[in-house]
Amino acid sequence: MTACMVGVQFGFPSQITLLVPPTVIILAILFLYRRQIRSYQWVDLTRSNQLYNIFIALTHGLIAQAIGIVIIEYGFRIPEPDIGLQITTVVLISSTFFSAILEEVVYRKIIFSNLDRRIGFWGAAAISSLLFAVSHYNYAAHLGYFFLGMVWCYAYKKSGNLGVVIAAHTIFNAIYFVVRILQM
């Protein structure tokens, strides 16, 4: 499902393909997980231990991503591809919020959790993180995305709270766009 969405978005990049497929999938997730969403204790994310978990997931994720990018872009001299999309409000909303929710539900909640019960943490984290990395168009950052996925699998496993990694992922994406906008 996610692979099809990414294929459509990069095969036919436009405001519509960046917003509509993730919105439809988010609505489907909200419907399918409506009981868990209603029973989720959202206020728990504001407790100091969860804020600490978000901070750790975010900072360790940033470090992991940076290490991966340095290895690929500078070690192997593979440049970041130009996807040719302008940063607009639609792109910011879709990429910052929708992708964080969608990717964490798919790669941590569904794939990682199910595999973790069957094959253990390391195998589950590696498979989930590999799929997470490959789903991103920026092949120069695949290693960084893999490391990032491993960190977020650990953060999810340790905290037991999907909201922690969704929050870290949202902040991570927001930081990315702030940096991109400042580079313009």
Coordinates of N, CA, C and O in Angstrom, one line a residue:
M1 N 0.8 -1.2 0.0 CA 0.0 0.0 0.0 C 0.9 1.3 0.0 O 0.7 2.2 -0.8
T2 N 1.8 1.3 0.9 CA 2.7 2.5 1.0 C 3.6 2.5 -0.2 O 3.8 3.6 -0.8
A3 N 4.1 1.4 -0.7 CA 4.9 1.4 -1.9 C 4.1 1.9 -3.1 O 4.7 2.7 -3.9
C4 N 2.9 1.5 -3.2 CA 2.1 2.1 -4.3 C 1.9 3.6 -4.2 O 2.0 4.3 -5.2
M5 N 1.7 4.1 -3.0 CA 1.5 5.5 -2.8 C 2.8 6.2 -3.2 O 2.7 7.2 -3.9
V6 N 3.9 5.7 -2.7 CA 5.2 6.4 -3.0 C 5.4 6.3 -4.5 O 5.9 7.3 -5.1
G7 N 5.1 5.2 -5.2 CA 5.3 5.1 -6.6 C 4.4 6.1 -7.4 O 4.9 6.8 -8.3
V8 N 3.2 6.3 -6.9 CA 2.3 7.3 -7.6 C 2.9 8.7 -7.3 O 2.9 9.5 -8.2
Q9 N 3.3 9.0 -6.1 CA 3.8 10.3 -5.7 C 5.0 10.7 -6.5 O 5.2 11.8 -7.0
F10 N 5.9 9.8 -6.7 CA 7.2 10.1 -7.4 C 7.1 9.9 -8.9 O 7.8 10.5 -9.7
G11 N 6.1 9.0 -9.4 CA 5.9 8.8 -10.8 C 5.1 10.0 -11.4 O 5.3 10.4 -12.5
F12 N 4.2 10.6 -10.6 CA 3.4 11.7 -11.0 C 3.4 12.8 -10.0 O 2.4 13.0 -9.3
P13 N 4.6 13.4 -9.7 CA 4.6 14.4 -8.6 C 3.7 15.6 -8.9 O 3.9 16.3 -9.9
S14 N 2.8 15.8 -8.0 CA 2.0 17.0 -8.0 C 1.4 17.2 -6.6 O 1.5 16.4 -5.8
Q15 N 0.7 18.4 -6.5 CA 0.1 18.7 -5.2 C -1.0 17.6 -4.9 O -1.1 17.2 -3.7
I16 N -1.7 17.1 -5.9 CA -2.8 16.2 -5.6 C -2.2 14.8 -5.2 O -2.7 14.2 -4.2
T17 N -1.2 14.3 -5.9 CA -0.6 13.0 -5.5 C 0.1 13.1 -4.1 O 0.3 12.0 -3.5
L18 N 0.5 14.2 -3.7 CA 1.2 14.4 -2.4 C 0.2 14.4 -1.3 O 0.5 14.1 -0.2
L19 N -1.0 14.9 -1.6 CA -2.0 15.1 -0.5 C -3.1 14.0 -0.5 O -3.5 13.5 0.6
V20 N -3.7 13.6 -1.6 CA -4.8 12.7 -1.7 C -4.5 11.3 -1.2 O -5.1 10.8 -0.3
P21 N -3.5 10.6 -1.8 CA -3.2 9.2 -1.3 C -2.9 9.1 0.2 O -3.5 8.3 0.9
P22 N -2.1 10.0 0.8 CA -1.8 9.9 2.2 C -3.1 10.2 3.0 O -3.4 9.6 4.1
T23 N -3.9 11.1 2.6 CA -5.2 11.5 3.3 C -6.1 10.3 3.3 O -6.7 9.9 4.3
V24 N -6.2 9.6 2.2 CA -7.1 8.4 2.1 C -6.6 7.3 3.0 O -7.4 6.7 3.7
I25 N -5.3 7.1 3.0 CA -4.7 6.0 3.9 C -4.9 6.4 5.3 O -5.2 5.6 6.2
I26 N -4.6 7.7 5.7 CA -4.8 8.1 7.1 C -6.2 7.9 7.5 O -6.5 7.4 8.6
L27 N -7.2 8.3 6.7 CA -8.6 8.1 7.0 C -8.9 6.6 7.2 O -9.7 6.2 8.1
A28 N -8.3 5.7 6.3 CA -8.5 4.3 6.5 C -7.9 3.8 7.8 O -8.5 3.0 8.5
I29 N -6.8 4.3 8.2 CA -6.1 3.9 9.4 C -7.0 4.4 10.6 O -7.2 3.6 11.6
L30 N -7.4 5.6 10.5 CA -8.3 6.1 11.6 C -9.5 5.3 11.8 O -10.0 5.0 12.9
F31 N -10.1 4.8 10.7 CA -11.3 4.0 10.7 C -10.9 2.6 11.3 O -11.6 2.1 12.2
L32 N -9.9 2.0 10.8 CA -9.5 0.6 11.2 C -9.0 0.6 12.7 O -9.3 -0.4 13.4
Y33 N -8.4 1.6 13.2 CA -7.8 1.7 14.5 C -8.7 2.6 15.4 O -8.2 3.1 16.4
R34 N -9.9 2.9 15.1 CA -10.7 3.8 15.8 C -10.9 3.5 17.3 O -10.8 4.4 18.2
R35 N -11.0 2.2 17.7 CA -11.1 1.8 19.1 C -9.8 2.2 19.8 O -9.8 2.7 20.9
Q36 N -8.7 1.8 19.3 CA -7.4 2.1 19.9 C -7.1 3.6 20.0 O -6.6 4.1 21.0
I37 N -7.5 4.3 19.0 CA -7.3 5.8 19.0 C -8.2 6.4 20.1 O -7.7 7.3 20.9
R38 N -9.5 6.0 20.2 CA -10.3 6.5 21.3 C -9.8 6.2 22.7 O -10.0 7.0 23.6
S39 N -9.3 5.0 22.8 CA -8.8 4.6 24.2 C -7.4 5.1 24.5 O -6.9 4.9 25.6
Y40 N -6.7 5.6 23.5 CA -5.3 6.1 23.7 C -5.3 7.2 24.7 O -6.1 8.1 24.7
Q41 N -4.4 7.2 25.6 CA -4.2 8.2 26.6 C -3.3 9.3 26.1 O -2.1 9.3 26.4
W42 N -3.8 10.3 25.3 CA -3.0 11.3 24.7 C -2.3 12.2 25.7 O -1.2 12.6 25.4
V43 N -2.9 12.4 26.9 CA -2.2 13.2 27.9 C -0.9 12.6 28.4 O 0.0 13.3 28.8
D44 N -0.8 11.3 28.2 CA 0.5 10.6 28.6 C 1.7 11.1 27.9 O 2.8 11.1 28.4
L45 N 1.5 11.6 26.7 CA 2.6 12.2 25.9 C 3.2 13.4 26.5 O 4.3 13.8 26.3
T46 N 2.4 14.1 27.4 CA 2.9 15.3 28.0 C 3.6 15.0 29.3 O 4.2 15.9 30.0
R47 N 3.6 13.8 29.8 CA 4.3 13.4 31.0 C 5.8 13.5 30.8 O 6.3 13.3 29.7
S48 N 6.6 13.8 31.8 CA 8.0 14.1 31.6 C 8.7 12.9 31.1 O 9.7 13.0 30.2
N49 N 8.4 11.6 31.5 CA 9.1 10.5 31.0 C 8.8 10.3 29.5 O 9.7 9.9 28.7
Q50 N 7.6 10.6 29.0 CA 7.4 10.5 27.5 C 8.0 11.6 26.8 O 8.5 11.4 25.6
L51 N 8.0 12.8 27.3 CA 8.7 13.9 26.7 C 10.2 13.6 26.6 O 10.8 13.9 25.5
Y52 N 10.8 13.0 27.6 CA 12.1 12.5 27.5 C 12.3 11.5 26.4 O 13.3 11.5 25.7
N53 N 11.4 10.5 26.3 CA 11.5 9.5 25.3 C 11.4 10.1 23.9 O 12.1 9.7 23.0
I54 N 10.5 11.1 23.7 CA 10.4 11.8 22.4 C 11.7 12.5 22.1 O 12.3 12.4 21.0
F55 N 12.3 13.2 23.1 CA 13.6 13.9 23.0 C 14.7 12.9 22.6 O 15.5 13.2 21.6
I56 N 14.8 11.8 23.3 CA 15.8 10.8 23.0 C 15.6 10.2 21.6 O 16.5 10.1 20.8
A57 N 14.3 9.9 21.2 CA 14.1 9.3 19.9 C 14.4 10.3 18.8 O 15.0 10.0 17.8
L58 N 14.1 11.6 19.0 CA 14.4 12.6 18.1 C 15.9 12.9 17.9 O 16.5 12.8 16.8
T59 N 16.6 13.1 19.0 CA 18.1 13.4 19.0 C 18.9 12.2 18.4 O 19.8 12.4 17.6
H60 N 18.6 11.0 18.9 CA 19.3 9.8 18.4 C 18.9 9.6 16.9 O 19.8 9.1 16.2
G61 N 17.7 9.8 16.6 CA 17.3 9.7 15.2 C 18.1 10.7 14.3 O 18.5 10.3 13.2
L62 N 18.2 11.9 14.7 CA 19.0 12.9 14.0 C 20.4 12.5 13.8 O 21.0 12.6 12.7
I63 N 21.0 12.0 14.9 CA 22.4 11.5 14.8 C 22.5 10.3 13.8 O 23.4 10.3 13.0
A64 N 21.6 9.4 14.0 CA 21.6 8.2 13.1 C 21.5 8.6 11.6 O 22.3 8.1 10.8
Q65 N 20.6 9.5 11.3 CA 20.4 9.9 10.0 C 21.6 10.6 9.4 O 22.1 10.4 8.3
A66 N 22.2 11.5 10.3 CA 23.4 12.2 9.9 C 24.6 11.3 9.6 O 25.3 11.4 8.6
I67 N 24.8 10.3 10.4 CA 25.8 9.3 10.2 C 25.6 8.6 8.8 O 26.6 8.4 8.0
G68 N 24.4 8.1 8.6 CA 24.1 7.4 7.3 C 24.3 8.3 6.1 O 24.9 7.9 5.1
I69 N 23.9 9.6 6.2 CA 24.1 10.5 5.1 C 25.6 10.8 4.8 O 26.0 10.8 3.7
V70 N 26.3 11.0 5.9 CA 27.8 11.2 5.8 C 28.4 10.1 5.1 O 29.3 10.2 4.2
I71 N 28.1 8.9 5.5 CA 28.7 7.7 4.9 C 28.4 7.6 3.4 O 29.3 7.4 2.6
I72 N 27.2 7.8 3.0 CA 26.8 7.6 1.6 C 27.2 8.8 0.8 O 27.8 8.6 -0.3
E73 N 26.8 10.0 1.2 CA 27.1 11.2 0.4 C 28.6 11.5 0.3 O 29.1 12.0 -0.7
Y74 N 29.3 11.4 1.4 CA 30.7 11.8 1.4 C 31.6 10.6 1.3 O 32.7 10.7 0.6
G75 N 31.3 9.5 1.8 CA 32.1 8.3 1.7 C 32.1 7.7 0.3 O 33.1 7.3 -0.3
F76 N 30.8 7.6 -0.2 CA 30.6 7.0 -1.5 C 30.3 8.0 -2.6 O 30.2 7.6 -3.8
R77 N 30.2 9.3 -2.3 CA 30.0 10.4 -3.2 C 28.7 10.2 -4.0 O 28.7 10.4 -5.2
I78 N 27.7 9.7 -3.4 CA 26.4 9.6 -4.0 C 25.6 10.8 -3.6 O 25.3 11.0 -2.5
P79 N 25.2 11.7 -4.6 CA 24.5 12.9 -4.3 C 23.0 12.7 -4.1 O 22.5 11.7 -4.5
E80 N 22.4 13.6 -3.3 CA 21.0 13.5 -3.1 C 20.3 13.8 -4.4 O 20.6 14.8 -5.1
P81 N 19.3 13.0 -4.7 CA 18.5 13.3 -6.0 C 17.7 14.6 -5.9 O 17.2 14.9 -4.8
D82 N 17.4 15.2 -7.0 CA 16.5 16.4 -7.0 C 15.2 15.9 -7.5 O 15.0 15.4 -8.6
I83 N 14.2 15.9 -6.6 CA 12.8 15.4 -7.0 C 12.0 16.5 -7.7 O 11.0 16.2 -8.2
G84 N 12.5 17.7 -7.7 CA 11.8 18.8 -8.5 C 10.5 19.3 -7.9 O 9.8 19.9 -8.7
L85 N 10.2 19.1 -6.7 CA 9.0 19.6 -6.1 C 9.2 20.8 -5.3 O 10.2 20.9 -4.6
Q86 N 8.4 21.8 -5.5 CA 8.5 23.0 -4.6 C 7.9 22.7 -3.3 O 7.0 22.0 -3.1
I87 N 8.5 23.4 -2.3 CA 8.0 23.3 -0.9 C 6.8 24.2 -0.8 O 6.9 25.4 -0.8
T88 N 5.6 23.6 -0.7 CA 4.3 24.4 -0.6 C 3.7 24.0 0.7 O 4.1 23.1 1.4
T89 N 2.6 24.6 1.0 CA 1.8 24.3 2.2 C 1.3 22.8 2.2 O 1.4 22.1 3.1
V90 N 0.9 22.4 1.0 CA 0.4 21.0 0.8 C 1.6 20.0 1.1 O 1.4 19.0 1.8
V91 N 2.7 20.3 0.5 CA 3.9 19.5 0.7 C 4.3 19.4 2.2 O 4.5 18.4 2.8
L92 N 4.3 20.6 2.8 CA 4.6 20.7 4.3 C 3.7 19.8 5.1 O 4.1 19.1 6.0
I93 N 2.4 20.0 4.9 CA 1.4 19.3 5.7 C 1.5 17.8 5.5 O 1.6 17.0 6.4
S94 N 1.5 17.4 4.2 CA 1.6 16.0 3.8 C 2.8 15.3 4.3 O 2.8 14.3 5.0
S95 N 4.0 16.0 4.1 CA 5.3 15.4 4.5 C 5.6 15.4 6.0 O 6.2 14.6 6.5
T96 N 5.1 16.5 6.6 CA 5.4 16.6 8.0 C 4.4 15.8 8.9 O 4.9 15.0 9.7
F97 N 3.1 15.9 8.7 CA 2.2 15.3 9.6 C 1.7 13.9 9.0 O 1.8 12.9 9.7
F98 N 1.2 13.9 7.8 CA 0.6 12.7 7.3 C 1.6 11.6 7.2 O 1.4 10.4 7.6
S99 N 2.8 11.9 6.6 CA 3.8 10.8 6.5 C 4.3 10.3 7.8 O 4.5 9.1 8.0
A100 N 4.4 11.2 8.8 CA 4.9 10.7 10.1 C 3.9 9.7 10.7 O 4.3 8.6 11.2
I101 N 2.6 10.0 10.7 CA 1.6 9.1 11.2 C 1.5 7.9 10.4 O 1.6 6.8 11.0
L102 N 1.4 8.0 9.1 CA 1.3 6.8 8.2 C 2.5 5.9 8.4 O 2.4 4.7 8.5
E103 N 3.7 6.5 8.3 CA 4.9 5.6 8.3 C 5.1 5.0 9.7 O 5.5 3.8 9.8
E104 N 4.8 5.6 10.8 CA 4.9 5.0 12.1 C 3.9 3.9 12.3 O 4.2 2.9 12.9
V105 N 2.7 4.1 11.8 CA 1.7 3.1 11.9 C 2.1 1.9 11.1 O 2.1 0.7 11.6
V106 N 2.5 2.1 9.9 CA 2.9 1.0 9.0 C 4.2 0.3 9.5 O 4.2 -0.9 9.7
Y107 N 5.3 1.1 9.6 CA 6.6 0.4 9.9 C 6.8 0.0 11.3 O 7.5 -0.9 11.6
R108 N 6.3 0.8 12.3 CA 6.5 0.4 13.7 C 5.3 -0.4 14.2 O 5.5 -1.5 14.8
K109 N 4.1 0.1 14.1 CA 3.0 -0.5 14.7 C 2.6 -1.9 14.0 O 2.4 -2.9 14.7
I110 N 2.6 -1.9 12.7 CA 2.1 -3.1 12.0 C 3.3 -4.0 11.7 O 3.4 -5.1 12.2
I111 N 4.3 -3.6 11.0 CA 5.4 -4.5 10.5 C 6.3 -4.8 11.7 O 6.5 -6.0 12.0
F112 N 6.9 -3.8 12.4 CA 7.8 -4.1 13.5 C 7.1 -4.9 14.6 O 7.7 -6.0 15.0
S113 N 6.0 -4.5 15.0 CA 5.3 -5.2 16.2 C 5.0 -6.7 15.8 O 5.2 -7.6 16.7
N114 N 4.5 -6.9 14.6 CA 4.2 -8.3 14.3 C 5.4 -9.1 14.1 O 5.4 -10.3 14.6
L115 N 6.4 -8.6 13.5 CA 7.7 -9.4 13.3 C 8.4 -9.5 14.7 O 9.0 -10.6 14.9
D116 N 8.3 -8.5 15.5 CA 9.0 -8.6 16.8 C 8.5 -9.8 17.6 O 9.2 -10.5 18.3
R117 N 7.2 -10.1 17.6 CA 6.6 -11.2 18.3 C 7.1 -12.5 17.7 O 7.2 -13.5 18.4
R118 N 7.4 -12.5 16.4 CA 7.7 -13.8 15.7 C 9.2 -14.1 15.7 O 9.7 -15.2 15.8
I119 N 10.0 -13.0 15.4 CA 11.5 -13.3 15.2 C 12.4 -12.5 16.1 O 13.6 -12.6 16.0
G120 N 11.8 -11.7 17.0 CA 12.6 -10.9 17.9 C 13.0 -9.5 17.4 O 12.7 -9.2 16.3
F121 N 13.5 -8.8 18.4 CA 13.7 -7.4 18.1 C 14.6 -7.1 16.9 O 14.3 -6.3 16.0
W122 N 15.8 -7.6 16.9 CA 16.8 -7.3 15.9 C 16.4 -7.6 14.5 O 16.5 -6.8 13.6
G123 N 15.8 -8.8 14.3 CA 15.3 -9.1 12.9 C 14.2 -8.3 12.5 O 14.1 -7.8 11.4
A124 N 13.2 -8.0 13.4 CA 12.1 -7.2 13.2 C 12.5 -5.8 12.9 O 12.0 -5.2 11.9
A125 N 13.4 -5.2 13.7 CA 13.8 -3.9 13.5 C 14.6 -3.7 12.2 O 14.4 -2.7 11.5
A126 N 15.4 -4.7 11.8 CA 16.1 -4.6 10.6 C 15.2 -4.7 9.4 O 15.4 -3.9 8.4
I127 N 14.2 -5.6 9.4 CA 13.3 -5.7 8.2 C 12.4 -4.4 8.1 O 12.3 -3.9 7.0
S128 N 11.9 -4.0 9.2 CA 11.0 -2.8 9.2 C 11.8 -1.6 8.8 O 11.3 -0.8 8.0
S129 N 13.0 -1.5 9.3 CA 13.9 -0.3 8.9 C 14.3 -0.3 7.5 O 14.4 0.7 6.8
L130 N 14.6 -1.5 7.0 CA 14.9 -1.6 5.5 C 13.8 -1.2 4.7 O 14.0 -0.4 3.7
L131 N 12.6 -1.7 5.0 CA 11.4 -1.3 4.2 C 11.1 0.2 4.3 O 10.8 0.9 3.4
F132 N 11.3 0.8 5.6 CA 11.2 2.2 5.8 C 12.2 3.0 4.9 O 11.8 4.0 4.3
A133 N 13.4 2.5 4.9 CA 14.4 3.2 4.1 C 14.1 3.2 2.6 O 14.2 4.2 1.9
V134 N 13.8 2.0 2.1 CA 13.5 1.9 0.7 C 12.3 2.7 0.2 O 12.2 3.1 -0.9
S135 N 11.4 2.9 1.1 CA 10.1 3.6 0.8 C 10.4 5.1 0.5 O 9.6 5.8 0.0
H136 N 11.6 5.6 0.9 CA 11.9 7.0 0.7 C 12.7 7.1 -0.6 O 13.6 6.3 -1.0
Y137 N 12.3 8.1 -1.4 CA 12.9 8.3 -2.7 C 14.4 8.7 -2.7 O 15.1 8.4 -3.6
N138 N 14.8 9.3 -1.6 CA 16.2 9.8 -1.5 C 17.2 8.6 -1.3 O 17.5 8.3 -0.2
Y139 N 17.6 8.0 -2.4 CA 18.5 6.8 -2.2 C 19.8 7.2 -1.6 O 20.5 6.3 -1.0
A140 N 20.3 8.4 -1.6 CA 21.5 8.8 -1.0 C 21.4 8.8 0.5 O 22.4 8.8 1.2
A141 N 20.1 8.8 1.0 CA 19.9 8.8 2.5 C 19.4 7.5 2.9 O 19.0 7.3 4.1
H142 N 19.3 6.4 2.1 CA 18.8 5.1 2.5 C 19.4 4.6 3.8 O 18.8 4.1 4.6
L143 N 20.8 4.7 3.8 CA 21.5 4.2 5.0 C 21.0 5.0 6.3 O 20.8 4.4 7.3
G144 N 20.9 6.3 6.1 CA 20.5 7.1 7.2 C 19.1 6.8 7.6 O 18.7 6.7 8.8
Y145 N 18.2 6.5 6.7 CA 16.8 6.1 7.0 C 16.8 4.8 7.7 O 16.0 4.5 8.5
F146 N 17.6 3.9 7.2 CA 17.7 2.6 7.9 C 18.1 2.8 9.4 O 17.5 2.2 10.3
F147 N 19.2 3.5 9.6 CA 19.6 3.8 11.0 C 18.5 4.4 11.8 O 18.2 4.1 12.9
L148 N 17.8 5.4 11.2 CA 16.7 6.1 11.8 C 15.6 5.2 12.2 O 15.1 5.2 13.3
G149 N 15.3 4.3 11.3 CA 14.3 3.3 11.5 C 14.6 2.4 12.7 O 13.8 2.0 13.5
M150 N 15.9 2.0 12.8 CA 16.4 1.2 13.9 C 16.2 1.9 15.2 O 15.7 1.3 16.2
V151 N 16.6 3.2 15.2 CA 16.4 4.0 16.5 C 15.0 4.1 16.9 O 14.6 3.9 18.0
W152 N 14.1 4.3 15.9 CA 12.7 4.5 16.2 C 12.0 3.2 16.6 O 11.1 3.2 17.4
C153 N 12.5 2.1 16.1 CA 12.0 0.8 16.5 C 12.4 0.6 18.0 O 11.6 0.1 18.8
Y154 N 13.6 0.9 18.3 CA 14.0 0.8 19.7 C 13.2 1.7 20.6 O 12.8 1.3 21.7
A155 N 13.0 3.0 20.2 CA 12.2 3.9 21.0 C 10.8 3.4 21.2 O 10.2 3.6 22.3
Y156 N 10.2 2.9 20.1 CA 8.9 2.3 20.2 C 8.8 1.2 21.2 O 7.9 1.1 22.1
K157 N 9.8 0.3 21.0 CA 9.8 -0.9 21.9 C 10.0 -0.5 23.4 O 9.4 -1.0 24.3
K158 N 11.0 0.4 23.6 CA 11.3 0.8 25.0 C 10.1 1.6 25.6 O 9.8 1.3 26.8
S159 N 9.5 2.5 24.9 CA 8.5 3.3 25.5 C 7.1 2.6 25.4 O 6.3 2.9 26.3
G160 N 6.9 1.7 24.5 CA 5.6 1.0 24.3 C 4.6 2.0 23.9 O 3.4 1.7 24.0
N161 N 5.0 3.1 23.3 CA 4.0 4.2 23.0 C 4.3 4.7 21.6 O 5.3 5.3 21.3
L162 N 3.4 4.3 20.6 CA 3.5 4.8 19.3 C 3.5 6.3 19.1 O 4.2 6.9 18.3
G163 N 2.8 7.0 20.0 CA 2.8 8.4 20.0 C 4.2 9.0 20.2 O 4.4 10.1 19.6
V164 N 5.1 8.4 20.9 CA 6.4 8.9 21.1 C 7.1 9.0 19.7 O 7.7 10.0 19.4
V165 N 7.1 7.9 18.9 CA 7.8 7.9 17.6 C 7.0 8.8 16.6 O 7.7 9.4 15.7
I166 N 5.7 8.9 16.7 CA 5.0 9.8 15.8 C 5.4 11.2 16.1 O 5.7 12.0 15.2
A167 N 5.5 11.6 17.4 CA 5.9 12.9 17.7 C 7.3 13.2 17.3 O 7.6 14.2 16.7
A168 N 8.2 12.2 17.5 CA 9.6 12.4 17.1 C 9.7 12.5 15.6 O 10.5 13.4 15.1
H169 N 9.0 11.7 14.9 CA 9.0 11.7 13.4 C 8.5 13.1 12.9 O 9.0 13.7 12.0
T170 N 7.4 13.6 13.5 CA 6.8 14.8 13.1 C 7.8 16.0 13.3 O 8.0 16.8 12.4
I171 N 8.4 16.0 14.4 CA 9.4 17.1 14.7 C 10.6 16.9 13.8 O 11.1 17.9 13.3
F172 N 11.1 15.7 13.5 CA 12.2 15.4 12.6 C 11.8 16.0 11.2 O 12.7 16.7 10.6
N173 N 10.6 15.7 10.7 CA 10.3 16.2 9.4 C 10.1 17.7 9.4 O 10.5 18.4 8.4
A174 N 9.6 18.3 10.5 CA 9.5 19.7 10.5 C 10.9 20.4 10.5 O 11.1 21.4 9.8
I175 N 11.9 19.8 11.2 CA 13.2 20.3 11.2 C 13.8 20.2 9.8 O 14.5 21.2 9.3
Y176 N 13.6 19.1 9.1 CA 14.1 19.0 7.8 C 13.6 20.1 6.9 O 14.3 20.7 6.1
F177 N 12.3 20.4 7.0 CA 11.7 21.5 6.1 C 12.2 22.8 6.5 O 12.4 23.7 5.7
V178 N 12.4 23.1 7.8 CA 13.0 24.4 8.2 C 14.4 24.5 7.6 O 14.7 25.6 7.0
V179 N 15.2 23.5 7.6 CA 16.5 23.6 7.1 C 16.4 23.8 5.6 O 17.1 24.6 5.0
R180 N 15.5 23.0 4.9 CA 15.4 23.2 3.4 C 14.9 24.6 3.0 O 15.4 25.1 2.1
I181 N 14.0 25.1 3.8 CA 13.5 26.5 3.5 C 14.7 27.5 3.7 O 14.8 28.4 2.9
L182 N 15.4 27.3 4.8 CA 16.5 28.2 5.1 C 17.6 28.2 4.0 O 18.4 29.1 3.8
Q183 N 17.8 27.0 3.3 CA 18.7 26.8 2.3 C 18.3 27.5 1.0 O 19.1 27.7 0.1
M184 N 17.1 27.9 0.8 CA 16.6 28.4 -0.4 C 17.1 29.8 -0.7 O 17.4 30.6 0.1

